[in-house]
mmCIF file of C-alpha atoms in Angstrom:
data_model
loop_
_atom_site.group_PDB
_atom_site.id
_atom_site.type_symbol
_atom_site.label_atom_id
_atom_site.label_comp_id
_atom_site.label_asym_id
_atom_site.label_seq_id
_atom_site.Cartn_x
_atom_site.Cartn_y
_atom_site.Cartn_z
ATOM 1 C CA MET A 214 183.642 -42.339 -2.611
ATOM 2 C CA VAL A 215 184.868 -45.902 -2.297
ATOM 3 C CA LEU A 216 183.546 -46.669 -5.775
ATOM 4 C CA PHE A 217 185.629 -43.926 -7.327
ATOM 5 C CA LEU A 218 188.736 -45.065 -5.479
ATOM 6 C CA LYS A 219 188.291 -48.629 -6.702
ATOM 7 C CA THR A 220 188.026 -47.526 -10.322
ATOM 8 C CA GLY A 221 190.946 -45.189 -9.979
ATOM 9 C CA VAL A 222 188.804 -42.127 -10.620
ATOM 10 C CA SER A 223 188.651 -39.234 -8.160
ATOM 11 C CA PRO A 224 185.447 -37.213 -7.542
ATOM 12 C CA LEU A 225 187.066 -34.242 -9.273
ATOM 13 C CA GLN A 226 187.903 -36.338 -12.309
ATOM 14 C CA ALA A 227 184.404 -37.779 -12.387
ATOM 15 C CA ARG A 228 182.853 -34.310 -12.472
ATOM 16 C CA SER A 229 185.295 -33.266 -15.178
ATOM 17 C CA THR A 230 184.378 -36.229 -17.393
ATOM 18 C CA GLY A 231 180.575 -35.578 -17.050
ATOM 19 C CA THR A 232 179.679 -38.864 -15.245
ATOM 20 C CA PHE A 233 178.583 -37.001 -12.158
ATOM 21 C CA TYR A 234 176.174 -34.850 -14.160
ATOM 22 C CA LEU A 235 174.757 -37.878 -15.978
ATOM 23 C CA VAL A 236 173.961 -39.477 -12.628
ATOM 24 C CA LEU A 237 172.306 -36.287 -11.417
ATOM 25 C CA ALA A 238 170.280 -36.077 -14.619
ATOM 26 C CA ALA A 239 169.139 -39.712 -14.271
ATOM 27 C CA VAL A 240 168.093 -39.141 -10.668
ATOM 28 C CA ALA A 241 166.231 -35.974 -11.686
ATOM 29 C CA VAL A 242 164.370 -37.868 -14.436
ATOM 30 C CA ILE A 243 163.399 -40.654 -12.036
ATOM 31 C CA VAL A 244 162.132 -38.143 -9.460
ATOM 32 C CA ALA A 245 160.206 -36.221 -12.127
ATOM 33 C CA VAL A 246 158.565 -39.420 -13.426
ATOM 34 C CA GLY A 247 157.671 -40.418 -9.861
ATOM 35 C CA ILE A 248 156.096 -37.034 -9.168
ATOM 36 C CA ALA A 249 154.185 -37.171 -12.464
ATOM 37 C CA LEU A 250 152.828 -40.652 -11.660
ATOM 38 C CA TRP A 251 151.875 -39.528 -8.178
ATOM 39 C CA ILE A 252 149.975 -36.534 -9.610
ATOM 40 C CA ILE A 253 148.186 -38.799 -12.121
ATOM 41 C CA ILE A 254 147.193 -41.278 -9.366
ATOM 42 C CA ILE A 255 145.885 -38.486 -7.125
ATOM 43 C CA LYS A 256 143.965 -36.977 -10.036
ATOM 44 C CA ASN A 257 142.433 -40.347 -10.976
ATOM 45 C CA ARG A 258 141.385 -40.920 -7.377
ATOM 46 C CA LYS A 259 139.686 -37.553 -7.330
ATOM 47 C CA ASP A 260 138.074 -38.210 -10.726
ATOM 48 C CA HIS A 261 136.725 -41.543 -9.476
ATOM 49 C CA HIS A 262 134.792 -39.720 -6.770
ATOM 50 C CA THR A 263 133.031 -37.349 -9.156
ATOM 51 C CA PRO A 264 129.419 -37.867 -10.230
ATOM 52 C CA GLU A 265 130.518 -37.572 -13.868
ATOM 53 C CA TRP A 266 132.974 -40.468 -13.575
ATOM 54 C CA ARG A 267 130.447 -42.701 -11.787
ATOM 55 C CA GLU A 268 127.830 -41.883 -14.415
ATOM 56 C CA SER A 269 130.202 -42.760 -17.261
ATOM 57 C CA GLU A 270 131.100 -46.032 -15.533
ATOM 58 C CA ARG A 271 127.442 -46.851 -14.988
ATOM 59 C CA ASN A 272 126.510 -46.255 -18.628
ATOM 60 C CA ARG A 273 129.284 -48.154 -20.394
ATOM 61 C CA PRO A 274 129.097 -51.793 -21.572
ATOM 62 C CA THR A 275 130.008 -54.523 -19.102
ATOM 63 C CA LYS A 276 133.643 -55.640 -19.054
ATOM 64 C CA PRO A 277 135.053 -58.951 -17.740
ATOM 65 C CA ALA A 278 136.621 -56.950 -14.885
ATOM 66 C CA ASP A 279 133.121 -55.796 -13.817
ATOM 67 C CA ILE A 280 131.926 -59.392 -13.581
ATOM 68 C CA LYS A 281 135.051 -60.362 -11.630
ATOM 69 C CA LYS A 282 134.482 -57.458 -9.236
ATOM 70 C CA LEU A 283 130.821 -58.458 -8.795
ATOM 71 C CA ALA A 284 131.879 -62.057 -8.117
ATOM 72 C CA GLN A 285 134.332 -60.949 -5.427
ATOM 73 C CA VAL A 286 131.794 -58.735 -3.666
ATOM 74 C CA TYR A 287 128.978 -61.309 -3.705
ATOM 75 C CA ASN A 288 131.087 -64.477 -3.468
ATOM 76 C CA LEU A 289 129.885 -65.961 -6.757
ATOM 77 C CA THR A 290 131.082 -69.382 -7.901
ATOM 78 C CA LYS A 291 132.770 -69.952 -11.272
ATOM 79 C CA SER A 292 129.559 -71.379 -12.716
ATOM 80 C CA GLU A 293 127.558 -68.390 -11.424
ATOM 81 C CA GLN A 294 130.109 -66.026 -12.988
ATOM 82 C CA ALA A 295 129.683 -67.885 -16.285
ATOM 83 C CA ILE A 296 125.901 -67.360 -16.158
ATOM 84 C CA ILE A 297 126.376 -63.646 -15.389
ATOM 85 C CA ALA A 298 128.826 -63.358 -18.292
ATOM 86 C CA ASP A 299 126.331 -65.004 -20.650
ATOM 87 C CA ILE A 300 123.517 -62.768 -19.381
ATOM 88 C CA CYS A 301 125.625 -59.676 -20.093
ATOM 89 C CA LYS A 302 126.640 -60.971 -23.507
ATOM 90 C CA GLU A 303 123.115 -61.859 -24.591
ATOM 91 C CA SER A 304 121.377 -58.783 -23.154
ATOM 92 C CA GLY A 305 124.117 -56.238 -23.854
ATOM 93 C CA CYS A 306 123.407 -54.747 -20.436
ATOM 94 C CA LEU A 307 125.317 -51.768 -19.161
ATOM 95 C CA ASN A 308 127.944 -52.149 -16.438
ATOM 96 C CA ILE A 309 126.529 -55.077 -14.468
ATOM 97 C CA PHE A 310 128.278 -53.991 -11.260
ATOM 98 C CA TYR A 311 126.014 -50.928 -11.183
ATOM 99 C CA SER A 312 122.962 -52.312 -13.015
ATOM 100 C CA ILE A 313 122.517 -55.147 -10.524
ATOM 101 C CA HIS A 314 121.748 -52.648 -7.754
ATOM 102 C CA ASP A 315 118.616 -51.340 -9.478
ATOM 103 C CA VAL A 316 115.649 -53.660 -8.864
ATOM 104 C CA ASP A 317 113.711 -52.773 -12.025
ATOM 105 C CA THR A 318 116.800 -53.030 -14.242
ATOM 106 C CA THR A 319 117.762 -56.368 -12.690
ATOM 107 C CA ASP A 320 114.233 -57.709 -13.210
ATOM 108 C CA GLU A 321 114.367 -56.667 -16.875
ATOM 109 C CA ILE A 322 117.818 -58.204 -17.416
ATOM 110 C CA PHE A 323 116.827 -61.539 -15.879
ATOM 111 C CA LEU A 324 113.458 -61.606 -17.667
ATOM 112 C CA ASN A 325 115.197 -61.051 -21.010
ATOM 113 C CA TYR A 326 117.644 -63.857 -20.276
ATOM 114 C CA TYR A 327 114.796 -66.112 -19.163
ATOM 115 C CA ASN A 328 113.160 -65.581 -22.568
ATOM 116 C CA ILE A 329 116.472 -66.412 -24.255
ATOM 117 C CA LEU A 330 116.706 -69.675 -22.277
ATOM 118 C CA LYS A 331 113.145 -70.514 -23.186
ATOM 119 C CA LYS A 332 113.712 -69.808 -26.880
ATOM 120 C CA ALA A 333 116.839 -71.986 -26.805
ATOM 121 C CA ASN A 334 114.898 -74.857 -25.161
ATOM 122 C CA ALA A 335 117.279 -74.826 -22.218
ATOM 123 C CA SER A 336 117.332 -77.841 -19.904
ATOM 124 C CA ASP A 337 115.559 -77.946 -16.554
ATOM 125 C CA GLN A 338 118.994 -77.855 -14.900
ATOM 126 C CA GLN A 339 119.912 -74.652 -16.762
ATOM 127 C CA PHE A 340 116.663 -73.034 -15.639
ATOM 128 C CA SER A 341 117.244 -74.216 -12.077
ATOM 129 C CA ASP A 342 120.786 -72.771 -11.989
ATOM 130 C CA PHE A 343 119.431 -69.516 -13.418
ATOM 131 C CA TYR A 344 116.722 -69.224 -10.751
ATOM 132 C CA LYS A 345 119.108 -70.061 -7.914
ATOM 133 C CA LEU A 346 121.490 -67.327 -9.054
ATOM 134 C CA ARG A 347 118.546 -64.941 -9.264
ATOM 135 C CA TYR A 348 117.611 -65.692 -5.668
ATOM 136 C CA LYS A 349 121.194 -65.477 -4.392
ATOM 137 C CA LEU A 350 121.682 -62.007 -5.876
ATOM 138 C CA THR A 351 118.239 -60.860 -4.737
ATOM 139 C CA ASN A 352 118.958 -61.961 -1.181
ATOM 140 C CA MET A 353 122.416 -60.387 -1.022
ATOM 141 C CA LEU A 354 121.299 -57.097 -2.545
ATOM 142 C CA ALA A 355 118.350 -56.969 -0.184
ATOM 143 C CA GLN A 356 120.757 -57.122 2.761
ATOM 144 C CA LYS A 357 122.491 -53.989 1.466
ATOM 145 C CA SER A 358 119.321 -51.963 0.932
ATOM 146 C CA LYS A 359 117.252 -52.479 4.066
ATOM 147 C CA ILE A 360 114.873 -49.731 5.104
ATOM 148 C CA SER A 361 114.969 -48.484 8.687
ATOM 149 C CA SER A 362 111.514 -46.919 9.045
ATOM 150 C CA THR A 363 107.994 -47.223 7.671
ATOM 151 C CA GLU A 364 108.471 -43.652 6.423
ATOM 152 C CA PHE A 365 110.268 -45.235 3.451
ATOM 153 C CA LEU A 366 107.456 -47.610 2.457
ATOM 154 C CA PRO A 367 106.282 -46.715 -1.074
ATOM 155 C CA GLU A 368 102.778 -45.446 -1.715
ATOM 156 C CA ASP A 369 100.378 -47.672 -3.683
ATOM 157 C CA SER A 370 102.151 -50.792 -2.376
ATOM 158 C CA PHE A 371 100.382 -53.486 -0.361
ATOM 159 C CA ILE A 372 100.845 -53.919 3.377
ATOM 160 C CA PHE A 373 99.541 -57.158 4.889
ATOM 161 C CA PHE A 374 97.606 -56.852 8.140
ATOM 162 C CA ILE A 375 98.086 -59.910 10.377
ATOM 163 C CA THR A 376 94.815 -60.719 12.134
ATOM 164 C CA PRO A 377 94.707 -62.214 15.658
ATOM 165 C CA ASP A 378 94.162 -65.554 13.894
ATOM 166 C CA SER A 379 97.391 -65.020 11.907
ATOM 167 C CA GLU A 380 95.582 -64.400 8.628
ATOM 168 C CA LEU A 381 97.218 -62.021 6.138
ATOM 169 C CA LEU A 382 94.867 -59.370 4.764
ATOM 170 C CA PRO A 383 96.227 -57.087 1.984
ATOM 171 C CA LEU A 384 95.728 -53.330 2.514
ATOM 172 C CA ARG A 385 96.797 -50.750 -0.078
ATOM 173 C CA MET A 386 99.062 -47.895 0.965
ATOM 174 C CA GLU A 387 97.031 -44.778 0.106
ATOM 175 C CA LYS A 388 99.545 -42.209 1.362
ATOM 176 C CA ASN A 389 102.756 -41.994 3.382
ATOM 177 C CA THR A 390 103.611 -38.809 5.271
ATOM 178 C CA LYS A 391 106.214 -37.878 7.880
ATOM 179 C CA SER A 392 103.662 -38.160 10.680
ATOM 180 C CA ASN A 393 101.889 -41.419 9.669
ATOM 181 C CA PHE A 394 100.874 -43.630 6.758
ATOM 182 C CA ILE A 395 97.347 -44.294 5.506
ATOM 183 C CA LEU A 396 95.973 -47.682 4.475
ATOM 184 C CA GLU A 397 92.807 -48.258 2.451
ATOM 185 C CA ILE A 398 90.531 -50.794 4.183
ATOM 186 C CA PRO A 399 88.304 -52.948 1.949
ATOM 187 C CA GLU A 400 84.617 -52.975 2.887
ATOM 188 C CA HIS A 401 84.563 -56.632 3.980
ATOM 189 C CA ILE A 402 87.495 -56.095 6.361
ATOM 190 C CA TYR A 403 86.180 -52.753 7.646
ATOM 191 C CA ASN A 404 82.876 -54.390 8.618
ATOM 192 C CA SER A 405 84.439 -57.524 10.115
ATOM 193 C CA LYS A 406 85.605 -58.237 13.641
ATOM 194 C CA ASN A 407 89.179 -58.219 12.317
ATOM 195 C CA LYS A 408 89.075 -54.438 12.022
ATOM 196 C CA PRO A 409 91.390 -53.034 14.739
ATOM 197 C CA ASP A 410 89.978 -50.540 17.214
ATOM 198 C CA GLU A 411 91.488 -47.082 17.307
ATOM 199 C CA LEU A 412 94.784 -47.017 19.240
ATOM 200 C CA ASP A 413 95.075 -50.811 19.033
ATOM 201 C CA LYS A 414 98.511 -52.269 18.354
ATOM 202 C CA ILE A 415 98.576 -54.102 15.024
ATOM 203 C CA ARG A 416 101.034 -56.448 13.287
ATOM 204 C CA LEU A 417 101.879 -55.748 9.666
ATOM 205 C CA ILE A 418 104.025 -57.218 6.883
ATOM 206 C CA TYR A 419 105.522 -55.476 3.873
ATOM 207 C CA LYS A 420 107.213 -57.358 1.035
ATOM 208 C CA ALA A 421 109.671 -55.181 -0.900
ATOM 209 C CA LYS A 422 110.340 -55.553 -4.611
ATOM 210 C CA ASN A 423 113.784 -56.960 -3.838
ATOM 211 C CA GLY A 424 112.210 -59.875 -1.961
ATOM 212 C CA THR A 425 112.837 -58.674 1.594
ATOM 213 C CA THR A 426 109.917 -59.192 3.966
ATOM 214 C CA TYR A 427 109.516 -56.663 6.784
ATOM 215 C CA LEU A 428 107.509 -57.479 9.917
ATOM 216 C CA PHE A 429 106.628 -54.695 12.334
ATOM 217 C CA VAL A 430 104.196 -53.661 15.052
ATOM 218 C CA SER A 431 102.436 -50.307 14.827
ATOM 219 C CA ARG A 432 99.277 -48.645 16.100
ATOM 220 C CA ALA A 433 95.978 -47.821 14.392
ATOM 221 C CA ILE A 434 95.486 -44.101 15.096
ATOM 222 C CA ARG A 435 92.071 -43.351 13.616
ATOM 223 C CA TYR A 436 89.684 -44.005 10.718
ATOM 224 C CA GLU A 437 88.343 -41.693 8.032
ATOM 225 C CA GLU A 438 86.067 -41.966 5.001
ATOM 226 C CA LYS A 439 87.214 -39.943 1.990
ATOM 227 C CA ASP A 440 86.276 -40.090 -1.705
ATOM 228 C CA GLY A 441 84.305 -43.273 -1.093
ATOM 229 C CA LYS A 442 87.276 -44.979 0.558
ATOM 230 C CA LYS A 443 87.617 -46.193 4.128
ATOM 231 C CA LEU A 444 91.037 -45.228 5.431
ATOM 232 C CA MET A 445 93.042 -46.238 8.487
ATOM 233 C CA TYR A 446 95.763 -43.886 9.779
ATOM 234 C CA VAL A 447 98.719 -45.839 11.192
ATOM 235 C CA ALA A 448 101.652 -44.628 13.315
ATOM 236 C CA HIS A 449 105.177 -45.024 11.922
ATOM 237 C CA SER A 450 107.541 -47.670 13.263
ATOM 238 C CA THR A 451 111.336 -47.935 13.238
ATOM 239 C CA LYS A 452 111.425 -51.479 14.619
ATOM 240 C CA LEU A 453 111.311 -53.447 11.386
ATOM 241 C CA HIS A 454 112.317 -57.105 11.468
ATOM 242 C CA THR A 455 113.469 -58.553 8.172
ATOM 243 C CA GLN A 456 113.231 -62.037 6.718
ATOM 244 C CA THR A 457 115.702 -62.637 3.886
ATOM 245 C CA GLN A 458 117.394 -65.800 5.038
ATOM 246 C CA ARG A 459 114.944 -68.331 3.635
ATOM 247 C CA GLN A 460 116.430 -70.833 1.219
ATOM 248 C CA PHE A 461 113.760 -69.923 -1.342
ATOM 249 C CA GLN A 462 111.840 -66.754 -2.130
ATOM 250 C CA ARG A 463 108.183 -67.023 -1.145
ATOM 251 C CA GLU A 464 105.116 -65.565 -2.849
ATOM 252 C CA PHE A 465 101.703 -64.876 -1.328
ATOM 253 C CA VAL A 466 98.948 -66.689 -3.217
ATOM 254 C CA ASN A 467 95.183 -67.057 -3.187
ATOM 255 C CA GLU A 468 94.524 -70.110 -5.346
ATOM 256 C CA GLU A 469 92.713 -73.416 -5.011
ATOM 257 C CA CYS A 470 94.744 -76.589 -4.581
ATOM 258 C CA GLN A 471 94.221 -80.183 -3.445
ATOM 259 C CA PHE A 472 95.925 -82.662 -1.166
ATOM 260 C CA SER A 473 95.681 -86.340 -0.285
ATOM 261 C CA SER A 474 97.496 -89.060 1.578
ATOM 262 C CA LEU A 475 100.342 -90.879 -0.162
ATOM 263 C CA LYS A 476 98.190 -93.964 -0.814
ATOM 264 C CA GLU A 477 97.475 -94.842 -4.422
ATOM 265 C CA ASN A 478 94.106 -93.470 -5.638
ATOM 266 C CA ALA A 479 93.632 -91.728 -2.287
ATOM 267 C CA LYS A 480 90.769 -89.244 -2.011
ATOM 268 C CA LYS A 481 91.711 -85.645 -2.785
ATOM 269 C CA TYR A 482 90.583 -82.814 -0.509
ATOM 270 C CA ASP A 483 90.142 -79.192 -1.509
ATOM 271 C CA ALA A 484 92.325 -76.541 0.100
ATOM 272 C CA LYS A 485 93.419 -72.943 -0.368
ATOM 273 C CA LEU A 486 97.017 -72.213 -1.303
ATOM 274 C CA VAL A 487 98.147 -69.207 0.799
ATOM 275 C CA ASN A 488 101.839 -68.936 -0.050
ATOM 276 C CA ILE A 489 104.413 -70.972 -1.947
ATOM 277 C CA SER A 490 108.120 -71.230 -2.686
ATOM 278 C CA ALA A 491 110.283 -73.781 -4.470
ATOM 279 C CA GLY A 492 110.877 -75.384 -1.068
ATOM 280 C CA GLY A 493 107.418 -75.489 0.487
ATOM 281 C CA CYS A 494 103.982 -73.936 0.895
ATOM 282 C CA CYS A 495 101.179 -73.076 3.286
ATOM 283 C CA ILE A 496 97.631 -74.293 2.670
ATOM 284 C CA HIS A 497 94.341 -73.800 4.520
ATOM 285 C CA CYS A 498 91.924 -76.709 4.831
ATOM 286 C CA SER A 499 89.025 -77.906 6.968
ATOM 287 C CA LEU A 500 90.734 -81.122 8.114
ATOM 288 C CA PRO A 501 92.831 -81.187 11.320
ATOM 289 C CA VAL A 502 95.808 -82.936 9.738
ATOM 290 C CA LYS A 503 98.529 -83.559 12.298
ATOM 291 C CA GLU A 504 102.127 -82.458 12.058
ATOM 292 C CA LYS A 505 104.872 -84.723 10.628
ATOM 293 C CA GLN A 506 102.426 -86.401 8.234
ATOM 294 C CA GLU A 507 103.401 -86.673 4.557
ATOM 295 C CA LEU A 508 100.958 -85.464 1.915
ATOM 296 C CA SER A 509 100.566 -85.377 -1.827
ATOM 297 C CA ILE A 510 99.796 -81.809 -2.938
ATOM 298 C CA TYR A 511 98.388 -80.773 -6.319
ATOM 299 C CA PHE A 512 98.620 -77.274 -7.853
ATOM 300 C CA PRO A 513 96.561 -77.343 -11.089
ATOM 301 C CA LYS A 514 95.981 -73.562 -10.943
ATOM 302 C CA LEU A 515 99.747 -73.058 -11.257
ATOM 303 C CA GLY A 516 99.930 -75.322 -14.292
ATOM 304 C CA ILE A 517 101.480 -78.215 -12.343
ATOM 305 C CA ASP A 518 100.082 -81.618 -13.313
ATOM 306 C CA GLU A 519 102.379 -83.800 -11.232
ATOM 307 C CA ARG A 520 101.876 -84.326 -7.522
ATOM 308 C CA THR A 521 104.371 -82.859 -5.086
ATOM 309 C CA ILE A 522 105.147 -84.661 -1.848
ATOM 310 C CA GLY A 523 105.706 -82.748 1.366
ATOM 311 C CA ILE A 524 105.740 -83.126 5.128
ATOM 312 C CA ILE A 525 103.702 -80.976 7.542
ATOM 313 C CA ARG A 526 106.137 -79.053 9.724
ATOM 314 C CA HIS A 527 103.535 -77.042 11.629
ATOM 315 C CA THR A 528 99.743 -76.970 11.972
ATOM 316 C CA ARG A 529 97.805 -74.104 13.512
ATOM 317 C CA ILE A 530 94.093 -73.367 13.963
ATOM 318 C CA ILE A 531 92.293 -70.408 12.377
ATOM 319 C CA PRO A 532 89.254 -70.106 14.701
ATOM 320 C CA GLU A 533 87.365 -67.440 12.779
ATOM 321 C CA LYS A 534 87.283 -69.461 9.566
ATOM 322 C CA LYS A 535 87.191 -72.834 11.294
ATOM 323 C CA LEU A 536 90.164 -73.874 9.208
ATOM 324 C CA TYR A 537 93.633 -75.299 9.741
ATOM 325 C CA ALA A 538 96.821 -73.806 8.329
ATOM 326 C CA LEU A 539 99.299 -76.480 7.233
ATOM 327 C CA HIS A 540 102.902 -75.354 6.787
ATOM 328 C CA ILE A 541 104.467 -77.874 4.431
ATOM 329 C CA GLN A 542 108.058 -78.547 3.411
ATOM 330 C CA PHE A 543 108.494 -80.273 0.045
ATOM 331 C CA THR A 544 110.403 -83.548 0.336
ATOM 332 C CA GLU A 545 109.937 -84.878 -3.215
ATOM 333 C CA ILE A 546 109.673 -82.376 -6.048
ATOM 334 C CA ASP A 547 111.011 -82.790 -9.570
ATOM 335 C CA LEU A 548 113.144 -80.099 -11.194
ATOM 336 C CA LYS A 549 110.496 -79.143 -13.756
ATOM 337 C CA THR A 550 107.860 -78.571 -11.069
ATOM 338 C CA GLN A 551 110.321 -76.573 -8.970
ATOM 339 C CA ASN A 552 111.111 -74.389 -11.988
ATOM 340 C CA ILE A 553 107.404 -73.709 -12.578
ATOM 341 C CA ILE A 554 107.117 -72.532 -8.976
ATOM 342 C CA TYR A 555 110.240 -70.385 -9.392
ATOM 343 C CA SER A 556 108.712 -68.792 -12.487
ATOM 344 C CA TYR A 557 105.487 -68.096 -10.585
ATOM 345 C CA VAL A 558 107.350 -66.507 -7.670
ATOM 346 C CA TYR A 559 109.475 -64.323 -9.977
ATOM 347 C CA LYS A 560 106.487 -63.643 -12.250
ATOM 348 C CA PHE A 561 108.068 -65.216 -15.322
ATOM 349 C CA GLU A 562 106.030 -67.242 -17.780
ATOM 350 C CA TYR A 563 107.396 -70.782 -17.724
#
């Protein structure tokens, strides 16, 4: 009203000249556009929750926005984003934000890129950065896909039985049912003193494909012989403790190795390599080597010619085998050797 008075135009005159109706029309257009946008937003939100939309997103090529979204969710550095971008470019993988959540697809993507690096004669540093990114993603994804019960352990996988002497004995998962799971017991374990009695509590380890290690206690229910196999029925457990916080992914091994003191031309002693990672290993030997001693370790079976230096963090006795388990942390390891171990752990050919 004040506006009209200032311009010397009354409301009646404004209506008669058409200005009033122009304002109404403009307001109506603005409201209509707002309603239309609101309807479109609501529809898009609904569409984004449909299986069809998710499937189309999953099966389209990767966009820079997908990599940015992945980086935000998993806190990737700029250099890690650059590696992901190059992986997507070279492999032509489908939407990486979805693909990365499938273990088999991720393994295939990283294996293909590994072969590309190898063909391009990439530097040891490039391989190292690649492996570290692989571990970081594996570890983070594993945190999001933990299993809550042994009911979800896959059949035909291997479950490691931990003996009273802390030895790990691999047992194949024959069958998994709602009431229990069944492990196949090799003859030499079945006839040994390590075989648990019926109703005994037993400690077991399962290593998932995504790298997560599950430790749990269960109970041996009963034994049965079927189709020439010796089977142990085991009760389910929901108290699974996970180990995914190691700095390096570890792989169980059963290979010969050697060790010696750090002295030049020191005598080498035979040992058994039990597990290994890019940061350390566990070996079994007949010598009672004390903790905090430094050793030179040799892994010819893994294709490593150079010695690796490590310090013994923990020594324990294995009474049944009259052996000592040495848990070693690597203190001097060159990048090439570390990459060979990475490739062994991830089952790549270096």
